[in-house]
Coordinates of C-alpha atoms in Angstrom, one line a residue:
X1 CA 21.2 22.6 -53.7
X2 CA 20.8 26.4 -53.4
X3 CA 23.0 28.5 -51.0
X4 CA 21.7 31.6 -49.2
X5 CA 23.7 34.5 -50.5
X6 CA 23.7 36.4 -47.2
X7 CA 25.0 33.6 -45.0
X8 CA 26.5 31.1 -47.3
X9 CA 24.4 28.4 -45.7
X10 CA 22.4 25.9 -47.7
X11 CA 18.7 25.6 -47.2
X12 CA 19.1 22.2 -45.6
X13 CA 21.7 23.7 -43.2
X14 CA 19.3 26.5 -42.3
X15 CA 16.5 23.9 -41.7
X16 CA 18.7 21.8 -39.5
X17 CA 19.9 24.8 -37.5
X18 CA 16.3 25.9 -36.9
X19 CA 15.4 22.4 -36.0
X20 CA 18.1 22.1 -33.3
X21 CA 17.2 25.5 -31.9
X22 CA 13.6 24.5 -31.6
X23 CA 14.5 21.2 -29.9
X24 CA 16.7 23.0 -27.4
X25 CA 14.0 25.6 -26.6
X26 CA 11.4 22.9 -25.8
X27 CA 13.7 20.7 -23.7
X28 CA 12.3 20.9 -20.2
X29 CA 14.7 18.7 -18.2
X30 CA 18.0 20.3 -19.2
X31 CA 19.1 23.9 -18.6
X32 CA 20.5 24.9 -22.0
X33 CA 21.6 28.5 -22.5
X34 CA 24.3 30.8 -24.0
X35 CA 26.7 33.0 -22.1
X36 CA 29.1 35.6 -23.4
X37 CA 32.9 35.3 -23.1
X38 CA 32.7 37.1 -19.7
X39 CA 30.1 34.7 -18.3
X40 CA 27.0 36.8 -18.7
X41 CA 23.8 35.0 -19.8
X42 CA 22.5 35.6 -23.3
X43 CA 19.7 33.1 -23.7
X44 CA 17.4 30.9 -21.5
X45 CA 15.3 27.8 -22.2
X46 CA 12.3 26.2 -20.5
X47 CA 14.5 23.6 -18.8
X48 CA 16.7 26.3 -17.3
X49 CA 13.6 27.9 -15.8
X50 CA 12.4 24.6 -14.4
X51 CA 15.7 23.7 -12.8
X52 CA 16.9 27.0 -11.6
X53 CA 13.6 28.8 -10.9
X54 CA 14.4 32.0 -12.9
X55 CA 12.4 33.3 -15.9
X56 CA 14.4 34.6 -18.9
X57 CA 13.4 38.2 -17.9
X58 CA 15.0 37.7 -14.5
X59 CA 18.2 36.1 -15.6
X60 CA 19.3 37.3 -19.0
X61 CA 22.2 39.7 -18.6
X62 CA 23.1 38.3 -15.2
X63 CA 26.4 36.6 -14.5
X64 CA 26.5 32.8 -14.1
X65 CA 28.0 33.2 -10.6
X66 CA 24.5 33.7 -9.3
X67 CA 24.0 29.9 -9.5
X68 CA 27.2 29.1 -7.5
X69 CA 27.5 28.7 -3.7
X70 CA 29.4 31.5 -1.8
X71 CA 32.3 29.1 -1.3
X72 CA 32.6 28.4 -5.0
X73 CA 32.4 32.1 -5.8
X74 CA 35.2 32.7 -3.2
X75 CA 37.3 30.0 -4.9
X76 CA 36.6 31.6 -8.4
X77 CA 35.0 28.3 -9.7
X78 CA 32.8 30.1 -12.3
X79 CA 35.9 31.7 -14.0
X80 CA 37.9 28.5 -13.7
X81 CA 35.1 26.5 -15.5
X82 CA 35.1 29.1 -18.4
X83 CA 38.9 29.0 -18.6
X84 CA 38.9 25.2 -18.8
X85 CA 36.2 25.3 -21.6
X86 CA 38.3 27.9 -23.4
X87 CA 41.4 25.8 -23.1
X88 CA 39.9 22.4 -24.1
X89 CA 36.9 23.4 -26.2
X90 CA 34.6 21.4 -23.9
X91 CA 34.6 21.3 -20.1
X92 CA 32.4 19.1 -17.8
X93 CA 31.9 19.9 -14.1
X94 CA 29.8 18.7 -11.2
X95 CA 28.9 20.5 -8.0
X96 CA 26.3 22.2 -5.8
X97 CA 24.3 24.9 -7.5
X98 CA 21.8 27.4 -6.1
X99 CA 18.3 27.9 -7.3
X100 CA 16.3 31.2 -7.2
X101 CA 14.7 30.2 -3.9
X102 CA 18.1 29.5 -2.3
X103 CA 17.8 25.7 -2.3
X104 CA 20.7 23.6 -3.5
X105 CA 20.9 20.9 -6.2
X106 CA 23.7 18.7 -7.5
X107 CA 24.4 19.7 -11.1
X108 CA 26.2 18.2 -14.0
X109 CA 27.4 21.0 -16.3
X110 CA 28.9 21.0 -19.7
X111 CA 30.6 24.1 -21.2
X112 CA 31.2 24.2 -24.9
X113 CA 33.2 27.0 -26.5
X114 CA 31.4 28.7 -29.5
X115 CA 33.3 30.5 -32.3
X116 CA 31.9 32.4 -35.3
X117 CA 32.8 31.7 -38.9
X118 CA 35.9 33.9 -38.6
X119 CA 37.2 31.9 -35.7
X120 CA 36.4 34.6 -33.0
X121 CA 35.1 33.5 -29.6
X122 CA 31.4 34.4 -29.3
X123 CA 30.7 32.8 -26.0
X124 CA 29.9 29.5 -24.4
X125 CA 27.0 27.0 -24.7
X126 CA 26.1 25.7 -21.2
X127 CA 24.1 22.5 -20.5
X128 CA 23.1 21.9 -16.9
X129 CA 21.3 18.9 -15.5
X130 CA 20.0 18.4 -12.0
X131 CA 21.4 15.0 -10.9
X132 CA 20.7 15.4 -7.1
X133 CA 18.8 12.1 -7.0
X134 CA 21.5 10.3 -8.9
X135 CA 24.1 11.7 -6.5
X136 CA 22.2 10.4 -3.5
X137 CA 21.6 7.0 -5.1
X138 CA 25.3 6.4 -6.0
X139 CA 25.9 5.5 -2.3
X140 CA 23.2 2.9 -2.3
X141 CA 25.0 -0.2 -3.4
X142 CA 21.8 -2.4 -3.3
X143 CA 20.0 -0.3 -5.9
X144 CA 20.3 -1.6 -9.5
X145 CA 19.7 1.7 -11.3
X146 CA 18.2 5.0 -10.7
X147 CA 14.9 5.5 -12.3
X148 CA 14.9 6.5 -15.9
X149 CA 15.3 10.2 -16.4
X150 CA 12.8 12.1 -18.5
X151 CA 13.6 12.0 -22.1
X152 CA 14.3 15.0 -24.2
X153 CA 11.1 15.9 -26.0
X154 CA 11.4 17.2 -29.4
X155 CA 9.1 19.6 -31.1
X156 CA 9.2 21.6 -34.2
X157 CA 7.4 24.9 -34.3
X158 CA 10.2 27.2 -35.7
X159 CA 13.2 26.7 -37.8
X160 CA 16.1 29.1 -37.1
X161 CA 19.6 29.6 -38.2
X162 CA 23.0 28.9 -36.8
X163 CA 23.3 25.1 -37.2
X164 CA 26.7 24.7 -35.6
X165 CA 25.8 26.3 -32.3
X166 CA 22.7 24.2 -31.6
X167 CA 24.1 21.0 -33.0
X168 CA 26.9 21.2 -30.4
X169 CA 24.2 21.6 -27.7
X170 CA 22.4 18.5 -28.8
X171 CA 25.6 16.5 -29.2
X172 CA 26.3 16.9 -25.5
X173 CA 23.0 15.2 -24.4
X174 CA 23.5 12.1 -22.3
X175 CA 20.9 10.2 -24.2
X176 CA 21.5 8.9 -27.7
X177 CA 19.4 10.6 -30.3
X178 CA 18.3 9.1 -33.7
X179 CA 16.0 10.4 -36.5
X180 CA 14.3 7.4 -38.3
X181 CA 12.4 7.7 -41.5
X182 CA 9.2 5.9 -42.3
X183 CA 11.1 3.0 -44.0
X184 CA 13.0 2.7 -40.7
X185 CA 16.4 3.9 -42.1
X186 CA 18.4 5.9 -39.6
X187 CA 18.9 9.4 -41.2
X188 CA 20.7 11.0 -38.2
X189 CA 22.8 9.9 -35.3
X190 CA 24.0 12.2 -32.5
X191 CA 27.6 11.9 -31.2
X192 CA 26.2 10.8 -27.9
X193 CA 24.7 7.8 -29.6
X194 CA 28.2 6.9 -30.8
X195 CA 29.3 6.7 -27.2
X196 CA 26.5 4.2 -26.6
X197 CA 26.5 1.9 -29.6
X198 CA 29.7 2.8 -31.4
X199 CA 28.0 3.8 -34.7
X200 CA 29.0 7.2 -36.1
X201 CA 26.6 9.5 -38.0
X202 CA 28.0 8.6 -41.4
X203 CA 28.1 4.9 -40.7
X204 CA 25.4 2.4 -41.4
X205 CA 22.8 5.0 -42.5
X206 CA 21.4 2.5 -45.0
X207 CA 20.9 -0.1 -42.3
X208 CA 17.4 0.0 -40.7
X209 CA 17.0 0.1 -36.9
X210 CA 15.4 -3.4 -37.1
X211 CA 18.4 -4.8 -38.9
X212 CA 20.5 -4.0 -35.9
X213 CA 18.0 -5.6 -33.5
X214 CA 18.7 -9.0 -32.0
X215 CA 16.9 -11.7 -34.0
X216 CA 14.8 -12.6 -31.0
X217 CA 13.7 -9.0 -30.6
X218 CA 13.3 -8.0 -34.2
X219 CA 9.7 -9.0 -34.7
X220 CA 8.6 -7.3 -31.5
X221 CA 10.4 -4.0 -32.5
X222 CA 8.9 -4.1 -36.0
X223 CA 5.5 -4.5 -34.4
X224 CA 6.1 -1.6 -32.0
X225 CA 7.2 0.8 -34.7
X226 CA 4.6 -0.3 -37.2
X227 CA 1.9 0.5 -34.6
X228 CA 3.6 3.8 -33.7
X229 CA 3.5 4.9 -37.4
X230 CA -0.3 4.6 -37.4
X231 CA -0.6 7.2 -34.6
X232 CA 1.3 10.5 -35.2
X233 CA 2.4 12.6 -32.3
X234 CA 2.4 9.6 -29.9
X235 CA 5.2 8.1 -27.9
X236 CA 6.0 4.5 -27.0
X237 CA 8.8 3.0 -24.8
X238 CA 10.5 -0.2 -25.8
X239 CA 13.4 -2.2 -24.5
X240 CA 15.3 -4.5 -26.8
X241 CA 18.8 -5.8 -27.7
X242 CA 20.7 -3.9 -30.5
X243 CA 24.0 -4.8 -32.2
X244 CA 27.0 -2.7 -31.1
X245 CA 29.5 -1.7 -33.8
X246 CA 32.0 -4.1 -32.2
X247 CA 29.6 -7.0 -32.9
X248 CA 28.1 -7.7 -29.4
X249 CA 24.5 -6.9 -28.4
X250 CA 23.6 -4.4 -25.8
X251 CA 20.2 -3.6 -24.1
X252 CA 18.7 -0.3 -25.1
X253 CA 15.7 1.4 -23.6
X254 CA 14.2 3.7 -26.3
X255 CA 11.6 6.4 -26.3
X256 CA 10.1 6.6 -29.8
X257 CA 8.1 9.7 -30.7
X258 CA 6.2 9.8 -34.0
X259 CA 7.0 13.2 -35.5
X260 CA 6.3 12.2 -39.1
X261 CA 3.3 14.5 -39.2
X262 CA 5.5 17.5 -38.5
X263 CA 6.9 18.9 -41.8
X264 CA 10.0 20.2 -40.1
X265 CA 11.1 16.8 -38.8
X266 CA 9.2 14.2 -40.8
X267 CA 10.8 11.3 -38.8
X268 CA 10.5 9.2 -35.7
X269 CA 12.6 10.7 -33.0
X270 CA 14.3 8.1 -30.8
X271 CA 16.0 8.9 -27.5
X272 CA 17.8 5.9 -26.1
X273 CA 20.2 4.7 -23.4
X274 CA 22.2 1.6 -22.6
X275 CA 20.5 -0.4 -19.8
X276 CA 22.7 -3.5 -20.2
X277 CA 23.9 -3.4 -16.6
X278 CA 20.3 -3.0 -15.3
X279 CA 19.3 -6.1 -17.3
X280 CA 22.2 -8.1 -16.0
X281 CA 21.1 -7.1 -12.4
X282 CA 17.5 -8.1 -13.2
X283 CA 18.7 -11.5 -14.5
X284 CA 20.8 -12.1 -11.4
X285 CA 17.8 -11.3 -9.2
X286 CA 15.7 -13.7 -11.3
X287 CA 18.3 -16.4 -10.9
X288 CA 18.5 -15.8 -7.2
X289 CA 14.7 -16.1 -6.9
X290 CA 14.8 -19.3 -8.9
X291 CA 17.6 -20.6 -6.6
X292 CA 15.6 -19.6 -3.5
X293 CA 12.4 -21.2 -4.9
X294 CA 14.4 -24.4 -5.5
X295 CA 15.8 -24.3 -2.0
X296 CA 12.3 -23.8 -0.6
X297 CA 11.1 -26.9 -2.5
X298 CA 14.1 -28.9 -1.2
X299 CA 13.5 -27.7 2.3
X300 CA 9.8 -28.5 2.1
X301 CA 10.7 -32.0 1.0
X302 CA 13.1 -32.3 3.9
X303 CA 10.4 -31.1 6.3
X304 CA 7.9 -33.5 4.9
X305 CA 10.3 -36.3 5.4
X306 CA 11.1 -35.1 8.9
X307 CA 7.4 -35.0 9.7
X308 CA 7.0 -38.6 8.5
X309 CA 9.8 -39.6 10.7
X310 CA 8.2 -37.7 13.6
X311 CA 4.9 -39.5 13.0
X312 CA 6.7 -42.8 13.0
X313 CA 8.5 -41.8 16.3
X314 CA 5.1 -40.7 17.8
X315 CA 3.6 -44.1 16.9
X316 CA 6.6 -45.9 18.5
X317 CA 6.3 -43.8 21.6
X318 CA 2.5 -44.3 21.8
X319 CA 2.6 -48.1 21.3
X320 CA 6.0 -49.4 22.0
X321 CA 7.0 -47.4 25.1
X322 CA 3.7 -47.7 26.9
X323 CA 3.7 -51.5 27.0
X324 CA 6.9 -51.9 29.1
X325 CA 5.9 -48.9 31.2
X326 CA 2.5 -50.5 32.0
X327 CA 4.4 -53.7 32.8
X328 CA 6.8 -52.0 35.2
X329 CA 3.9 -50.2 36.9
X330 CA 1.7 -53.4 37.1
X331 CA 4.5 -55.5 38.5
X332 CA 5.3 -52.9 41.1
X333 CA 1.7 -52.8 42.2
X334 CA 1.6 -56.6 42.3
X335 CA 4.8 -56.7 44.3
X336 CA 3.4 -54.3 46.9
X337 CA 0.0 -56.2 47.1
X338 CA 1.6 -59.6 47.5
X339 CA 4.8 -58.9 49.3
X340 CA 4.3 -55.4 50.9
X341 CA 4.5 -56.6 54.5
X342 CA 7.7 -58.6 53.8
X343 CA 9.4 -55.6 52.0
X344 CA 9.1 -53.3 55.0
X345 CA 9.1 -49.5 54.9
X346 CA 12.1 -49.0 52.7
X347 CA 10.9 -51.6 50.2
X348 CA 7.5 -50.0 50.0
X349 CA 9.1 -46.6 49.6
X350 CA 11.1 -47.9 46.6
X351 CA 7.9 -49.4 45.1
X352 CA 6.1 -46.0 45.5
X353 CA 9.1 -44.4 43.8
X354 CA 8.8 -46.8 40.9
X355 CA 5.0 -46.3 40.4
X356 CA 5.3 -42.5 40.8
X357 CA 8.1 -42.4 38.2
X358 CA 6.1 -44.7 35.9
X359 CA 3.1 -42.3 36.2
X360 CA 5.4 -39.3 35.4
X361 CA 6.8 -41.2 32.5
X362 CA 3.4 -41.9 31.2
X363 CA 2.5 -38.2 31.6
X364 CA 5.6 -37.2 29.8
X365 CA 4.7 -39.5 26.9
X366 CA 1.2 -37.9 26.8
X367 CA 2.7 -34.4 26.8
X368 CA 5.2 -35.2 24.1
X369 CA 2.5 -36.7 21.9
X370 CA 0.3 -33.7 22.4
X371 CA 3.3 -31.4 21.6
X372 CA 4.0 -33.3 18.4
X373 CA 0.4 -33.4 17.2
X374 CA -0.2 -29.7 17.9
X375 CA 2.6 -28.8 15.5
X376 CA 0.9 -30.7 12.7
X377 CA -2.7 -30.0 13.5
X378 CA -4.6 -27.5 11.4
X379 CA -6.4 -24.7 13.2
X380 CA -10.2 -25.0 13.5
X381 CA -11.3 -21.4 14.3
X382 CA -14.6 -20.8 16.1
X383 CA -15.9 -18.1 18.5
X384 CA -14.6 -19.1 21.9
X385 CA -16.2 -17.8 25.2
X386 CA -12.9 -17.3 27.0
X387 CA -14.5 -16.5 30.4
X388 CA -16.5 -19.7 30.5
X389 CA -13.5 -21.7 29.2
X390 CA -11.1 -20.3 31.9
X391 CA -13.7 -20.9 34.6
X392 CA -14.3 -24.5 33.5
X393 CA -10.5 -25.2 33.4
X394 CA -10.1 -23.7 36.9
X395 CA -12.9 -26.0 38.3
X396 CA -11.4 -29.0 36.6
X397 CA -7.9 -28.3 37.9
X398 CA -9.0 -27.7 41.6
X399 CA -11.1 -30.9 41.9
X400 CA -8.3 -33.0 43.4
X401 CA -6.1 -30.2 44.7
X402 CA -6.1 -29.6 48.5
X403 CA -5.9 -26.1 49.9
X404 CA -8.1 -23.0 49.9
X405 CA -7.3 -21.0 46.7
X406 CA -8.7 -17.5 46.2
X407 CA -9.3 -17.2 42.4
X408 CA -10.8 -14.2 40.7
X409 CA -11.8 -14.3 37.0
X410 CA -12.6 -11.0 35.3
X411 CA -15.0 -10.8 32.4
X412 CA -12.9 -12.0 29.5
X413 CA -13.6 -11.0 25.8
X414 CA -14.3 -13.8 23.4
X415 CA -12.0 -14.5 20.5
X416 CA -11.8 -16.7 17.4
X417 CA -9.6 -19.6 18.1
X418 CA -9.2 -23.4 18.1
X419 CA -11.1 -24.2 21.2
X420 CA -9.3 -27.5 22.0
X421 CA -5.9 -25.8 21.6
X422 CA -6.8 -22.7 23.7
X423 CA -8.1 -25.0 26.4
X424 CA -4.6 -26.6 26.5
X425 CA -3.2 -23.0 27.0
X426 CA -5.6 -22.2 29.9
X427 CA -5.1 -25.7 31.5
X428 CA -1.3 -25.3 31.5
X429 CA -1.1 -21.7 32.6
X430 CA -3.8 -21.9 35.3
X431 CA -2.3 -25.3 36.4
X432 CA 1.1 -23.7 36.7
X433 CA -0.3 -20.9 38.8
X434 CA -2.0 -23.4 41.2
X435 CA 1.1 -25.5 41.4
X436 CA 3.6 -22.7 42.0
X437 CA 1.4 -20.8 44.5
X438 CA 0.6 -24.0 46.5
X439 CA 3.2 -23.2 49.1
X440 CA 1.9 -19.7 49.8
X441 CA 0.0 -19.1 53.1
X442 CA -3.0 -17.7 51.2
X443 CA -2.7 -18.7 47.5
X444 CA -4.3 -16.2 45.2
X445 CA -4.8 -16.2 41.5
X446 CA -6.2 -13.5 39.2
X447 CA -7.2 -14.1 35.6
X448 CA -7.9 -11.0 33.5
X449 CA -7.2 -9.2 30.2
X450 CA -5.8 -6.0 28.7
X451 CA -7.6 -4.5 25.7
X452 CA -5.7 -3.4 22.6
X453 CA -6.4 -1.9 19.2
X454 CA -5.7 -5.0 17.2
X455 CA -5.4 -7.8 19.9
X456 CA -6.6 -8.9 23.3
X457 CA -4.0 -9.8 25.9
X458 CA -5.0 -12.3 28.6
X459 CA -3.1 -12.9 31.8
X460 CA -2.8 -15.3 34.8
X461 CA -1.3 -13.8 37.9
X462 CA -0.3 -15.7 41.0
X463 CA 1.4 -15.0 44.4
X464 CA 3.6 -18.1 44.2
X465 CA 7.4 -18.6 44.3
X466 CA 8.1 -16.7 41.1
X467 CA 11.4 -17.0 39.2
X468 CA 14.5 -15.0 38.2
X469 CA 13.9 -13.0 35.0
X470 CA 17.4 -13.6 33.8
X471 CA 16.3 -17.2 33.0
X472 CA 13.1 -16.1 31.3
X473 CA 14.4 -17.2 27.9
X474 CA 14.3 -20.8 29.1
X475 CA 10.7 -20.7 30.1
X476 CA 9.1 -21.8 26.9
X477 CA 11.7 -24.3 25.7
X478 CA 10.9 -28.0 25.8
X479 CA 12.3 -29.8 28.9
X480 CA 13.4 -26.4 30.4
X481 CA 12.7 -26.1 34.1
X482 CA 13.5 -23.3 36.6
X483 CA 12.7 -25.4 39.7
X484 CA 13.9 -28.8 40.9
X485 CA 11.7 -31.9 40.5
X486 CA 11.6 -32.4 44.2
X487 CA 10.2 -28.9 44.7
X488 CA 7.5 -28.9 42.0
X489 CA 6.6 -31.9 39.9
X490 CA 6.3 -31.5 36.1
X491 CA 7.5 -32.8 32.7
X492 CA 9.0 -29.5 31.3
X493 CA 6.7 -29.7 28.2
X494 CA 3.7 -27.6 29.2
X495 CA 5.0 -24.1 28.5
X496 CA 6.6 -25.2 25.3
X497 CA 3.2 -26.5 24.2
X498 CA 1.6 -23.2 25.2
X499 CA 4.1 -21.2 23.0
X500 CA 3.5 -23.6 20.0
X501 CA -0.3 -23.1 20.2
X502 CA -0.1 -19.3 20.6
X503 CA 2.4 -19.1 17.7
X504 CA 0.0 -21.0 15.5
X505 CA -2.7 -18.4 16.4
X506 CA -0.3 -15.6 15.3
X507 CA -0.1 -14.4 18.9
X508 CA 2.6 -13.9 21.5
X509 CA 3.3 -15.3 25.0
X510 CA 5.6 -14.0 27.7
X511 CA 6.0 -13.7 31.5
X512 CA 7.1 -11.3 34.2
X513 CA 8.2 -12.3 37.7
X514 CA 10.4 -11.8 40.8
X515 CA 11.6 -14.6 43.0
X516 CA 9.3 -15.0 46.0
X517 CA 6.8 -12.4 44.6
X518 CA 4.7 -14.5 42.2
X519 CA 4.5 -14.4 38.4
X520 CA 2.3 -13.1 35.6
X521 CA 1.9 -15.0 32.4
X522 CA 0.5 -13.2 29.4
X523 CA -0.7 -14.4 26.0
X524 CA -2.1 -12.2 23.2
X525 CA -4.4 -13.1 20.3
X526 CA -5.4 -11.0 17.3
X527 CA -8.9 -9.5 17.7
X528 CA -9.9 -10.7 14.2
X529 CA -8.9 -14.3 14.9

């Protein structure tokens, strides 16, 4: 090993010093520069220009206070930081810094005191990183990790002296840095890598990077690096488990750059960081998703069982309840035909009440069965002429209704819908308008629509009794009624059926009204349905 007579440095030391200076000069994501003992800037790298906005011509010779806020300057923060570095050798600080254009960014800054071979202070090495986004994301508890920061890119174009100065700059990097030879032995470890995996630069150098990999990840890592070695000057990213010095495994995310074709480096450069916590969070999310999927399956099974029970109930209602109901109605009619004169007016009134309630009970059974079947029925979508359908429903509903109704039907746009279900909607809403306007002196009903960008809204407006809007939340619930049975007959199922049908069509239904001033019922359907 030959020493340089002028400097006393070995050739290898000079090569390493130039290597580190070259690496620093090409780093674009960290501001790395030198300042003299009084805080004036002596050097400037590309990362400093990117972060702070100044070129080296604009900034060299300036005082570092130009990067501080007026309040920090007033509080003498620049001098305090230098004093702390002088006192402790290294000082780390975070705070707002000012770019050339006046904008602020949150910076992480490391000051390192530099001495010459005689032990005299020559200045400070300063490493600045823009961590504004990380600062913002710290308050977001639901985020697992901030996105991975850009890795330090290493290049070798020049070899320059002064190993100690630039080695200290590299050692303050937040990423671990390894140099790996072609046989995969680690020939250099930065101090920052020791903070991550516990291995020091002089430990385990004979152990390959794949030897430290988890047995389940070793084959994958060997395949990645073998492929990388075939393509010089390329970069790959790999995530795997590596053995910590204390024996446990941690997750590392590594950026491997093949620099074996560069005579100054002749190695694979690896920048890595610990992503164990991120992996744990991802695993927790995976387990939560699996739990959710299992619960969905269980809930689906429960719903299928409930549907089977509902089908059984519907069968019972359809067959078992109708028989005694028909018997009650039949015997009441026979009683009136055979003994009507003997029963008198009160007896015949009671029989009428029995037959009327039997009829209402039969209608309620029909409505409940329709409501139940609608929930299970699959939509059969076709083009529906809404104008003709609304007009046909109106004629059908008015056939046996006394009174002179004034009904106006606008030209209604067609839509894609299940025609039988949409007919149920028109029958219920128009039927309600006829029923609740029947006591008006001049009952009037208007059927129209409101065009929209992505949906058509149809409405049925009447001048009937209306209702109080504070009870509007009850309108579309099953068996919910806003009027007494002796005022207006009904089963309390119709509007609930309307809502179920419109929901199946991915639409909406609602109403507006005032007591004594009529009501307007709206339902909307997507235009593309």
